[in-house]
Amino acid sequence: MTDPDGRRAELEARNAAMREQVSSMLEGLQRQTAQLHEAQASALSATGEATSADGLVTVRVNAVGIVTDTALSASALRSSTPEKLAKSFTEAAQSAARDARAKADAAVAPLQENVPDLPDLFPGAPSLSQLIPPAPEPSAPSTASKPAAEEDWDDFEPRSRFRKDRW
């Protein structure tokens, strides 16, 4: 025969251990949830900034790569053509977007290190990394399209829109 008091004490001890384990798991979940919220906020507030290689254009973007600010150097309009300036804008915007993406990825990377993938939990399930492909790299500027008429900007003189002669 088993001792009812001994069995009861054993069950109470196992119950207390299970409660402690569940309590510890809940605390860990709350800690991870708080870390996730912080990482998401950090990723969403990430910004990127880049200056074109020629130094003519600086672009700032938000976390998703949308341009929020642009700045031209003092000599940008004097020393460049519209085509070169457009390439500088594109180059700076793409670099700034890559910068913002890297900062956002870095904000959430620590949380993704120890997370098991679906096949680890459910054999035969597709990998999450395969479901969401990485963002494509921006393509190099096309050299195929040229403006219809090349203008000589060295001879450019600003003109007033108002006529100098009277009516």
CSV table of N, CA and C in Angstrom, one decimal:
chain,number,residue,atom,x,y,z
A,1,MET,N,0.8,-1.2,0.0
A,1,MET,CA,0.0,0.0,0.0
A,1,MET,C,0.9,1.2,0.0
A,2,THR,N,0.3,2.3,-0.6
A,2,THR,CA,1.1,3.5,-0.6
A,2,THR,C,0.6,4.4,0.5
A,3,ASP,N,1.4,5.2,0.9
A,3,ASP,CA,1.1,6.2,2.0
A,3,ASP,C,0.4,7.4,1.4
A,4,PRO,N,-0.9,7.6,1.7
A,4,PRO,CA,-1.6,8.7,1.2
A,4,PRO,C,-1.0,10.1,1.5
A,5,ASP,N,-0.5,10.2,2.6
A,5,ASP,CA,0.2,11.5,3.0
A,5,ASP,C,1.4,11.7,2.2
A,6,GLY,N,2.2,10.7,1.9
A,6,GLY,CA,3.4,10.8,1.1
A,6,GLY,C,3.1,11.1,-0.3
A,7,ARG,N,2.1,10.4,-0.8
A,7,ARG,CA,1.6,10.7,-2.2
A,7,ARG,C,1.2,12.1,-2.4
A,8,ARG,N,0.4,12.6,-1.4
A,8,ARG,CA,-0.1,13.9,-1.5
A,8,ARG,C,1.1,14.9,-1.5
A,9,ALA,N,2.1,14.7,-0.6
A,9,ALA,CA,3.2,15.6,-0.5
A,9,ALA,C,4.0,15.6,-1.8
A,10,GLU,N,4.1,14.4,-2.4
A,10,GLU,CA,4.8,14.3,-3.7
A,10,GLU,C,4.1,15.1,-4.8
A,11,LEU,N,2.7,15.0,-4.9
A,11,LEU,CA,1.9,15.7,-5.8
A,11,LEU,C,2.0,17.2,-5.6
A,12,GLU,N,2.0,17.6,-4.3
A,12,GLU,CA,2.1,19.1,-4.0
A,12,GLU,C,3.4,19.6,-4.4
A,13,ALA,N,4.5,18.8,-4.3
A,13,ALA,CA,5.8,19.3,-4.6
A,13,ALA,C,5.9,19.4,-6.2
A,14,ARG,N,5.4,18.4,-6.9
A,14,ARG,CA,5.4,18.5,-8.3
A,14,ARG,C,4.6,19.6,-8.9
A,15,ASN,N,3.4,19.9,-8.2
A,15,ASN,CA,2.6,21.0,-8.6
A,15,ASN,C,3.3,22.3,-8.4
A,16,ALA,N,4.0,22.5,-7.2
A,16,ALA,CA,4.7,23.7,-7.0
A,16,ALA,C,5.9,23.9,-8.0
A,17,ALA,N,6.5,22.8,-8.4
A,17,ALA,CA,7.6,22.9,-9.3
A,17,ALA,C,7.0,23.3,-10.7
A,18,MET,N,5.9,22.7,-11.1
A,18,MET,CA,5.3,23.1,-12.3
A,18,MET,C,4.8,24.6,-12.3
A,19,ARG,N,4.3,25.0,-11.2
A,19,ARG,CA,3.9,26.4,-11.1
A,19,ARG,C,5.1,27.3,-11.3
A,20,GLU,N,6.2,27.0,-10.6
A,20,GLU,CA,7.4,27.7,-10.7
A,20,GLU,C,7.9,27.8,-12.2
A,21,GLN,N,7.8,26.6,-12.9
A,21,GLN,CA,8.2,26.6,-14.3
A,21,GLN,C,7.4,27.4,-15.1
A,22,VAL,N,6.0,27.4,-15.0
A,22,VAL,CA,5.1,28.2,-15.7
A,22,VAL,C,5.3,29.7,-15.4
A,23,SER,N,5.6,30.0,-14.2
A,23,SER,CA,5.8,31.4,-13.8
A,23,SER,C,7.1,31.9,-14.5
A,24,SER,N,8.1,31.1,-14.5
A,24,SER,CA,9.4,31.4,-15.1
A,24,SER,C,9.2,31.6,-16.6
A,25,MET,N,8.4,30.8,-17.2
A,25,MET,CA,8.1,30.9,-18.7
A,25,MET,C,7.4,32.2,-19.0
A,26,LEU,N,6.4,32.5,-18.1
A,26,LEU,CA,5.6,33.7,-18.4
A,26,LEU,C,6.5,35.0,-18.2
A,27,GLU,N,7.4,35.0,-17.2
A,27,GLU,CA,8.3,36.1,-17.1
A,27,GLU,C,9.2,36.2,-18.3
A,28,GLY,N,9.7,35.1,-18.8
A,28,GLY,CA,10.5,35.1,-20.0
A,28,GLY,C,9.8,35.6,-21.2
A,29,LEU,N,8.5,35.2,-21.3
A,29,LEU,CA,7.7,35.7,-22.4
A,29,LEU,C,7.5,37.2,-22.3
A,30,GLN,N,7.2,37.7,-21.1
A,30,GLN,CA,7.0,39.1,-20.9
A,30,GLN,C,8.3,39.9,-21.2
A,31,ARG,N,9.4,39.4,-20.9
A,31,ARG,CA,10.7,40.0,-21.2
A,31,ARG,C,10.9,40.0,-22.7
A,32,GLN,N,10.7,38.9,-23.3
A,32,GLN,CA,10.9,38.9,-24.8
A,32,GLN,C,9.9,39.8,-25.5
A,33,THR,N,8.7,39.9,-25.0
A,33,THR,CA,7.7,40.8,-25.6
A,33,THR,C,8.1,42.2,-25.5
A,34,ALA,N,8.7,42.6,-24.3
A,34,ALA,CA,9.2,44.0,-24.2
A,34,ALA,C,10.4,44.2,-25.1
A,35,GLN,N,11.3,43.2,-25.2
A,35,GLN,CA,12.4,43.4,-26.1
A,35,GLN,C,11.9,43.5,-27.6
A,36,LEU,N,10.9,42.8,-27.9
A,36,LEU,CA,10.4,42.8,-29.3
A,36,LEU,C,9.8,44.2,-29.6
A,37,HIS,N,9.1,44.8,-28.6
A,37,HIS,CA,8.5,46.1,-28.8
A,37,HIS,C,9.6,47.1,-28.9
A,38,GLU,N,10.6,47.0,-28.1
A,38,GLU,CA,11.8,48.0,-28.2
A,38,GLU,C,12.5,47.8,-29.6
A,39,ALA,N,12.7,46.6,-30.0
A,39,ALA,CA,13.3,46.4,-31.3
A,39,ALA,C,12.5,46.9,-32.5
A,40,GLN,N,11.2,46.7,-32.4
A,40,GLN,CA,10.3,47.2,-33.5
A,40,GLN,C,10.3,48.7,-33.5
A,41,ALA,N,10.3,49.3,-32.3
A,41,ALA,CA,10.3,50.8,-32.3
A,41,ALA,C,11.6,51.3,-32.9
A,42,SER,N,12.7,50.6,-32.5
A,42,SER,CA,14.0,51.0,-33.0
A,42,SER,C,14.1,50.9,-34.5
A,43,ALA,N,13.6,49.7,-35.0
A,43,ALA,CA,13.6,49.5,-36.5
A,43,ALA,C,12.7,50.5,-37.2
A,44,LEU,N,11.6,50.8,-36.7
A,44,LEU,CA,10.7,51.8,-37.3
A,44,LEU,C,11.2,53.2,-37.3
A,45,SER,N,12.1,53.5,-36.3
A,45,SER,CA,12.6,54.9,-36.3
A,45,SER,C,14.0,55.0,-36.9
A,46,ALA,N,14.4,53.9,-37.5
A,46,ALA,CA,15.7,53.9,-38.2
A,46,ALA,C,15.7,54.9,-39.4
A,47,THR,N,16.8,55.6,-39.6
A,47,THR,CA,16.9,56.5,-40.7
A,47,THR,C,18.2,56.2,-41.4
A,48,GLY,N,18.3,56.6,-42.7
A,48,GLY,CA,19.5,56.4,-43.4
A,48,GLY,C,19.9,57.8,-44.0
A,49,GLU,N,21.2,57.9,-44.2
A,49,GLU,CA,21.7,59.2,-44.8
A,49,GLU,C,22.9,58.8,-45.7
A,50,ALA,N,23.0,59.4,-46.8
A,50,ALA,CA,24.1,59.2,-47.7
A,50,ALA,C,24.3,60.4,-48.6
A,51,THR,N,25.6,60.5,-49.0
A,51,THR,CA,26.0,61.6,-49.9
A,51,THR,C,26.5,60.9,-51.1
A,52,SER,N,26.2,61.5,-52.3
A,52,SER,CA,26.7,60.9,-53.5
A,52,SER,C,28.2,61.0,-53.6
A,53,ALA,N,28.8,60.1,-54.4
A,53,ALA,CA,30.2,60.0,-54.5
A,53,ALA,C,30.9,61.3,-54.9
A,54,ASP,N,30.1,62.1,-55.8
A,54,ASP,CA,30.7,63.4,-56.2
A,54,ASP,C,30.4,64.5,-55.2
A,55,GLY,N,29.7,64.2,-54.1
A,55,GLY,CA,29.5,65.2,-53.0
A,55,GLY,C,28.5,66.2,-53.3
A,56,LEU,N,27.7,66.1,-54.4
A,56,LEU,CA,26.8,67.1,-54.8
A,56,LEU,C,25.4,67.0,-54.1
A,57,VAL,N,25.0,65.7,-53.7
A,57,VAL,CA,23.7,65.5,-53.2
A,57,VAL,C,23.8,64.7,-51.9
A,58,THR,N,23.0,65.1,-50.9
A,58,THR,CA,22.9,64.3,-49.6
A,58,THR,C,21.4,64.0,-49.5
A,59,VAL,N,21.1,62.8,-49.2
A,59,VAL,CA,19.7,62.3,-49.1
A,59,VAL,C,19.5,61.6,-47.7
A,60,ARG,N,18.4,61.9,-47.1
A,60,ARG,CA,18.0,61.2,-45.8
A,60,ARG,C,16.7,60.5,-46.1
A,61,VAL,N,16.5,59.3,-45.6
A,61,VAL,CA,15.3,58.5,-45.8
A,61,VAL,C,14.9,58.0,-44.4
A,62,ASN,N,13.6,57.5,-44.4
A,62,ASN,CA,13.0,56.9,-43.2
A,62,ASN,C,13.3,55.4,-43.2
A,63,ALA,N,12.7,54.7,-42.3
A,63,ALA,CA,13.0,53.3,-42.1
A,63,ALA,C,12.6,52.4,-43.4
A,64,VAL,N,11.6,52.9,-44.1
A,64,VAL,CA,11.2,52.1,-45.3
A,64,VAL,C,11.8,52.7,-46.6
A,65,GLY,N,12.7,53.6,-46.5
A,65,GLY,CA,13.5,54.1,-47.7
A,65,GLY,C,12.8,55.3,-48.4
A,66,ILE,N,11.8,55.9,-47.8
A,66,ILE,CA,11.2,57.0,-48.4
A,66,ILE,C,12.0,58.3,-48.1
A,67,VAL,N,12.3,59.0,-49.1
A,67,VAL,CA,13.1,60.2,-49.0
A,67,VAL,C,12.4,61.2,-48.1
A,68,THR,N,13.1,61.7,-47.0
A,68,THR,CA,12.5,62.7,-46.1
A,68,THR,C,13.2,64.0,-46.2
A,69,ASP,N,14.4,64.1,-46.8
A,69,ASP,CA,15.2,65.3,-46.9
A,69,ASP,C,16.2,65.2,-47.9
A,70,THR,N,16.5,66.2,-48.7
A,70,THR,CA,17.6,66.3,-49.6
A,70,THR,C,18.3,67.6,-49.5
A,71,ALA,N,19.6,67.5,-49.8
A,71,ALA,CA,20.4,68.8,-49.7
A,71,ALA,C,21.4,68.7,-50.9
A,72,LEU,N,21.6,69.9,-51.5
A,72,LEU,CA,22.5,70.0,-52.6
A,72,LEU,C,23.7,70.8,-52.1
A,73,SER,N,24.9,70.5,-52.6
A,73,SER,CA,26.1,71.3,-52.3
A,73,SER,C,25.9,72.6,-52.9
A,74,ALA,N,26.7,73.6,-52.4
A,74,ALA,CA,26.6,74.9,-53.0
A,74,ALA,C,27.0,75.0,-54.5
A,75,SER,N,27.8,74.1,-54.9
A,75,SER,CA,28.2,74.1,-56.3
A,75,SER,C,27.4,73.2,-57.2
A,76,ALA,N,26.4,72.5,-56.7
A,76,ALA,CA,25.7,71.5,-57.4
A,76,ALA,C,25.1,72.0,-58.7
A,77,LEU,N,24.5,73.1,-58.7
A,77,LEU,CA,23.8,73.7,-59.9
A,77,LEU,C,24.8,74.3,-60.9
A,78,ARG,N,25.9,74.8,-60.3
A,78,ARG,CA,26.9,75.4,-61.2
A,78,ARG,C,27.9,74.4,-61.8
A,79,SER,N,28.2,73.4,-61.2
A,79,SER,CA,29.2,72.5,-61.7
A,79,SER,C,28.7,71.1,-62.2
A,80,SER,N,27.4,71.0,-62.4
A,80,SER,CA,26.9,69.7,-62.8
A,80,SER,C,25.8,69.9,-63.9
A,81,THR,N,25.5,68.9,-64.6
A,81,THR,CA,24.4,68.9,-65.6
A,81,THR,C,23.2,68.2,-65.0
A,82,PRO,N,22.1,68.4,-65.5
A,82,PRO,CA,20.9,67.8,-65.0
A,82,PRO,C,21.0,66.3,-64.9
A,83,GLU,N,21.6,65.7,-66.0
A,83,GLU,CA,21.8,64.2,-66.0
A,83,GLU,C,22.7,63.7,-64.9
A,84,LYS,N,23.8,64.4,-64.7
A,84,LYS,CA,24.7,64.0,-63.6
A,84,LYS,C,24.1,64.2,-62.3
A,85,LEU,N,23.3,65.3,-62.1
A,85,LEU,CA,22.7,65.6,-60.8
A,85,LEU,C,21.6,64.5,-60.5
A,86,ALA,N,20.9,64.1,-61.6
A,86,ALA,CA,19.9,63.1,-61.4
A,86,ALA,C,20.5,61.8,-60.9
A,87,LYS,N,21.7,61.4,-61.5
A,87,LYS,CA,22.4,60.2,-61.1
A,87,LYS,C,22.9,60.3,-59.7
A,88,SER,N,23.3,61.5,-59.3
A,88,SER,CA,23.8,61.8,-57.9
A,88,SER,C,22.6,61.6,-57.0
A,89,PHE,N,21.4,62.1,-57.3
A,89,PHE,CA,20.3,61.9,-56.5
A,89,PHE,C,20.0,60.4,-56.3
A,90,THR,N,19.9,59.7,-57.4
A,90,THR,CA,19.6,58.3,-57.4
A,90,THR,C,20.6,57.5,-56.5
A,91,GLU,N,21.9,57.8,-56.7
A,91,GLU,CA,23.0,57.1,-56.0
A,91,GLU,C,22.8,57.4,-54.5
A,92,ALA,N,22.6,58.6,-54.1
A,92,ALA,CA,22.5,59.0,-52.7
A,92,ALA,C,21.3,58.4,-52.1
A,93,ALA,N,20.1,58.4,-52.8
A,93,ALA,CA,18.9,57.8,-52.3
A,93,ALA,C,19.0,56.3,-52.1
A,94,GLN,N,19.6,55.6,-53.0
A,94,GLN,CA,19.8,54.2,-52.9
A,94,GLN,C,20.7,53.8,-51.7
A,95,SER,N,21.8,54.6,-51.6
A,95,SER,CA,22.7,54.3,-50.5
A,95,SER,C,22.1,54.6,-49.1
A,96,ALA,N,21.3,55.7,-49.1
A,96,ALA,CA,20.6,56.0,-47.8
A,96,ALA,C,19.6,55.0,-47.5
A,97,ALA,N,18.9,54.4,-48.5
A,97,ALA,CA,17.9,53.4,-48.2
A,97,ALA,C,18.6,52.1,-47.7
A,98,ARG,N,19.8,51.8,-48.3
A,98,ARG,CA,20.5,50.6,-47.8
A,98,ARG,C,21.0,50.8,-46.3
A,99,ASP,N,21.4,52.1,-46.0
A,99,ASP,CA,21.8,52.4,-44.7
A,99,ASP,C,20.6,52.2,-43.7
A,100,ALA,N,19.4,52.7,-44.0
A,100,ALA,CA,18.3,52.6,-43.2
A,100,ALA,C,17.9,51.1,-43.0
A,101,ARG,N,17.9,50.4,-44.1
A,101,ARG,CA,17.6,48.9,-44.0
A,101,ARG,C,18.6,48.2,-43.1
A,102,ALA,N,19.9,48.5,-43.2
A,102,ALA,CA,20.9,47.9,-42.3
A,102,ALA,C,20.6,48.2,-40.9
A,103,LYS,N,20.3,49.4,-40.6
A,103,LYS,CA,20.0,49.8,-39.2
A,103,LYS,C,18.8,49.1,-38.7
A,104,ALA,N,17.7,49.0,-39.5
A,104,ALA,CA,16.5,48.3,-39.1
A,104,ALA,C,16.8,46.9,-38.8
A,105,ASP,N,17.5,46.2,-39.7
A,105,ASP,CA,17.9,44.8,-39.6
A,105,ASP,C,18.7,44.6,-38.3
A,106,ALA,N,19.6,45.5,-38.1
A,106,ALA,CA,20.5,45.4,-36.9
A,106,ALA,C,19.6,45.5,-35.6
A,107,ALA,N,18.6,46.3,-35.6
A,107,ALA,CA,17.7,46.4,-34.4
A,107,ALA,C,17.0,45.2,-34.1
A,108,VAL,N,16.6,44.4,-35.0
A,108,VAL,CA,15.9,43.1,-34.7
A,108,VAL,C,16.7,41.9,-34.8
A,109,ALA,N,17.9,42.0,-35.2
A,109,ALA,CA,18.8,40.8,-35.4
A,109,ALA,C,19.0,40.0,-34.1
A,110,PRO,N,19.3,40.7,-32.9
A,110,PRO,CA,19.5,40.0,-31.7
A,110,PRO,C,18.3,39.1,-31.3
A,111,LEU,N,17.1,39.5,-31.7
A,111,LEU,CA,15.9,38.7,-31.3
A,111,LEU,C,15.7,37.5,-32.2
A,112,GLN,N,16.3,37.6,-33.4
A,112,GLN,CA,16.1,36.5,-34.4
A,112,GLN,C,17.2,35.4,-34.2
A,113,GLU,N,18.2,35.6,-33.4
A,113,GLU,CA,19.3,34.7,-33.4
A,113,GLU,C,18.9,33.3,-32.8
A,114,ASN,N,18.1,33.3,-31.7
A,114,ASN,CA,17.8,32.1,-31.1
A,114,ASN,C,16.4,31.6,-31.3
A,115,VAL,N,15.8,32.1,-32.3
A,115,VAL,CA,14.4,31.7,-32.7
A,115,VAL,C,14.5,30.5,-33.6
A,116,PRO,N,13.8,29.4,-33.2
A,116,PRO,CA,13.8,28.3,-34.1
A,116,PRO,C,13.0,28.5,-35.4
A,117,ASP,N,13.4,27.9,-36.5
A,117,ASP,CA,12.6,28.0,-37.7
A,117,ASP,C,11.5,27.0,-37.7
A,118,LEU,N,10.5,27.2,-38.5
A,118,LEU,CA,9.3,26.3,-38.6
A,118,LEU,C,9.7,24.8,-38.7
A,119,PRO,N,10.7,24.4,-39.6
A,119,PRO,CA,11.0,23.0,-39.7
A,119,PRO,C,11.6,22.4,-38.4
A,120,ASP,N,12.1,23.3,-37.6
A,120,ASP,CA,12.6,22.8,-36.3
A,120,ASP,C,11.5,22.4,-35.4
A,121,LEU,N,10.4,23.1,-35.5
A,121,LEU,CA,9.2,22.8,-34.6
A,121,LEU,C,8.3,21.8,-35.3
A,122,PHE,N,8.1,21.9,-36.6
A,122,PHE,CA,7.1,21.1,-37.3
A,122,PHE,C,7.9,20.5,-38.5
A,123,PRO,N,8.3,19.3,-38.4
A,123,PRO,CA,9.0,18.7,-39.6
A,123,PRO,C,8.2,18.7,-40.8
A,124,GLY,N,8.8,19.1,-41.9
A,124,GLY,CA,8.2,19.2,-43.2
A,124,GLY,C,7.6,20.5,-43.5
A,125,ALA,N,7.5,21.4,-42.5
A,125,ALA,CA,7.0,22.8,-42.8
A,125,ALA,C,8.0,23.6,-43.5
A,126,PRO,N,7.6,24.6,-44.3
A,126,PRO,CA,8.5,25.4,-45.1
A,126,PRO,C,9.3,26.4,-44.1
A,127,SER,N,10.5,26.7,-44.5
A,127,SER,CA,11.3,27.6,-43.7
A,127,SER,C,10.8,29.0,-43.9
A,128,LEU,N,10.7,29.8,-42.8
A,128,LEU,CA,10.2,31.2,-42.9
A,128,LEU,C,11.2,32.0,-43.7
A,129,SER,N,12.5,31.7,-43.7
A,129,SER,CA,13.4,32.4,-44.5
A,129,SER,C,13.2,32.3,-46.0
A,130,GLN,N,12.5,31.2,-46.4
A,130,GLN,CA,12.2,31.0,-47.8
A,130,GLN,C,10.9,31.6,-48.2
A,131,LEU,N,10.0,31.9,-47.2
A,131,LEU,CA,8.7,32.5,-47.5
A,131,LEU,C,8.8,34.0,-47.7
A,132,ILE,N,9.8,34.6,-47.1
A,132,ILE,CA,10.0,36.1,-47.3
A,132,ILE,C,11.3,36.3,-47.9
A,133,PRO,N,11.4,36.5,-49.2
A,133,PRO,CA,12.7,36.7,-49.8
A,133,PRO,C,13.3,38.1,-49.3
A,134,PRO,N,14.6,38.2,-49.4
A,134,PRO,CA,15.3,39.4,-49.0
A,134,PRO,C,15.0,40.5,-50.0
A,135,ALA,N,15.0,41.7,-49.5
A,135,ALA,CA,14.8,42.9,-50.4
A,135,ALA,C,15.8,42.9,-51.5
A,136,PRO,N,15.4,43.2,-52.7
A,136,PRO,CA,16.4,43.2,-53.8
A,136,PRO,C,17.3,44.4,-53.7
A,137,GLU,N,18.6,44.3,-54.1
A,137,GLU,CA,19.5,45.4,-54.1
A,137,GLU,C,19.1,46.4,-55.3
A,138,PRO,N,19.2,47.7,-55.0
A,138,PRO,CA,18.9,48.6,-56.1
A,138,PRO,C,19.8,48.4,-57.3
A,139,SER,N,19.2,48.5,-58.5
A,139,SER,CA,19.9,48.3,-59.7
A,139,SER,C,20.8,49.5,-60.0
A,140,ALA,N,21.8,49.2,-60.8
A,140,ALA,CA,22.7,50.3,-61.2
A,140,ALA,C,21.9,51.2,-62.1
A,141,PRO,N,22.2,52.5,-62.1
A,141,PRO,CA,21.5,53.4,-63.0
A,141,PRO,C,21.7,53.0,-64.5
A,142,SER,N,20.7,53.1,-65.3
A,142,SER,CA,20.7,52.7,-66.7
A,142,SER,C,21.5,53.8,-67.5
A,143,THR,N,22.3,53.3,-68.3
A,143,THR,CA,23.1,54.2,-69.2
A,143,THR,C,22.5,54.2,-70.6
A,144,ALA,N,21.4,53.3,-70.8
A,144,ALA,CA,20.8,53.2,-72.1
A,144,ALA,C,20.0,54.4,-72.5
A,145,SER,N,19.4,55.1,-71.6
A,145,SER,CA,18.5,56.2,-72.0
A,145,SER,C,19.3,57.5,-71.8
A,146,LYS,N,19.4,58.3,-72.8
A,146,LYS,CA,20.0,59.6,-72.8
A,146,LYS,C,19.0,60.7,-73.1
A,147,PRO,N,19.2,61.8,-72.6
A,147,PRO,CA,18.2,62.9,-72.9
A,147,PRO,C,18.2,63.2,-74.4
A,148,ALA,N,17.1,63.7,-74.8
A,148,ALA,CA,16.9,63.9,-76.3
A,148,ALA,C,17.8,65.0,-76.7
A,149,ALA,N,18.0,66.1,-76.0
A,149,ALA,CA,18.8,67.2,-76.4
A,149,ALA,C,19.8,67.5,-75.3
A,150,GLU,N,21.1,67.4,-75.6
A,150,GLU,CA,22.1,67.8,-74.6
A,150,GLU,C,22.2,69.3,-74.6
A,151,GLU,N,22.2,69.9,-73.4
A,151,GLU,CA,22.4,71.4,-73.4
A,151,GLU,C,23.7,71.7,-72.8
A,152,ASP,N,24.3,72.8,-73.2
A,152,ASP,CA,25.6,73.2,-72.7
A,152,ASP,C,25.3,74.1,-71.5
A,153,TRP,N,25.5,73.5,-70.3
A,153,TRP,CA,25.2,74.3,-69.0
A,153,TRP,C,26.4,75.2,-68.7
A,154,ASP,N,27.5,75.2,-69.4
A,154,ASP,CA,28.5,76.1,-69.1
A,154,ASP,C,28.1,77.5,-69.5
A,155,ASP,N,27.3,77.6,-70.5
A,155,ASP,CA,26.9,79.0,-71.0
A,155,ASP,C,25.5,79.4,-70.4
A,156,PHE,N,25.1,78.7,-69.4
A,156,PHE,CA,23.8,79.0,-68.8
A,156,PHE,C,23.8,80.3,-68.1
A,157,GLU,N,22.8,81.1,-68.4
A,157,GLU,CA,22.5,82.4,-67.7
A,157,GLU,C,21.1,82.4,-67.2
A,158,PRO,N,20.9,82.7,-65.9
A,158,PRO,CA,19.5,82.7,-65.4
A,158,PRO,C,18.8,83.9,-66.0
A,159,ARG,N,17.6,83.7,-66.4
A,159,ARG,CA,16.8,84.8,-67.0
A,159,ARG,C,15.6,85.1,-66.2
A,160,SER,N,15.2,86.3,-66.2
A,160,SER,CA,13.9,86.7,-65.6
A,160,SER,C,12.8,86.3,-66.4
A,161,ARG,N,11.6,86.0,-65.8
A,161,ARG,CA,10.4,85.7,-66.5
A,161,ARG,C,9.7,87.0,-66.9
A,162,PHE,N,10.1,88.1,-66.4
A,162,PHE,CA,9.4,89.3,-66.7
A,162,PHE,C,10.2,90.0,-67.9
A,163,ARG,N,9.4,90.6,-68.7
A,163,ARG,CA,9.9,91.3,-69.9
A,163,ARG,C,10.6,92.6,-69.4
A,164,LYS,N,11.7,93.0,-70.1
A,164,LYS,CA,12.4,94.2,-69.7
A,164,LYS,C,11.7,95.4,-70.4
A,165,ASP,N,11.1,95.2,-71.5
A,165,ASP,CA,10.4,96.3,-72.2
A,165,ASP,C,9.0,96.5,-71.6
A,166,ARG,N,8.5,97.7,-71.8
A,166,ARG,CA,7.2,97.9,-71.3
A,166,ARG,C,6.2,97.5,-72.3
A,167,TRP,N,4.9,97.4,-72.0
A,167,TRP,CA,3.9,96.9,-72.9
A,167,TRP,C,3.8,97.8,-74.0
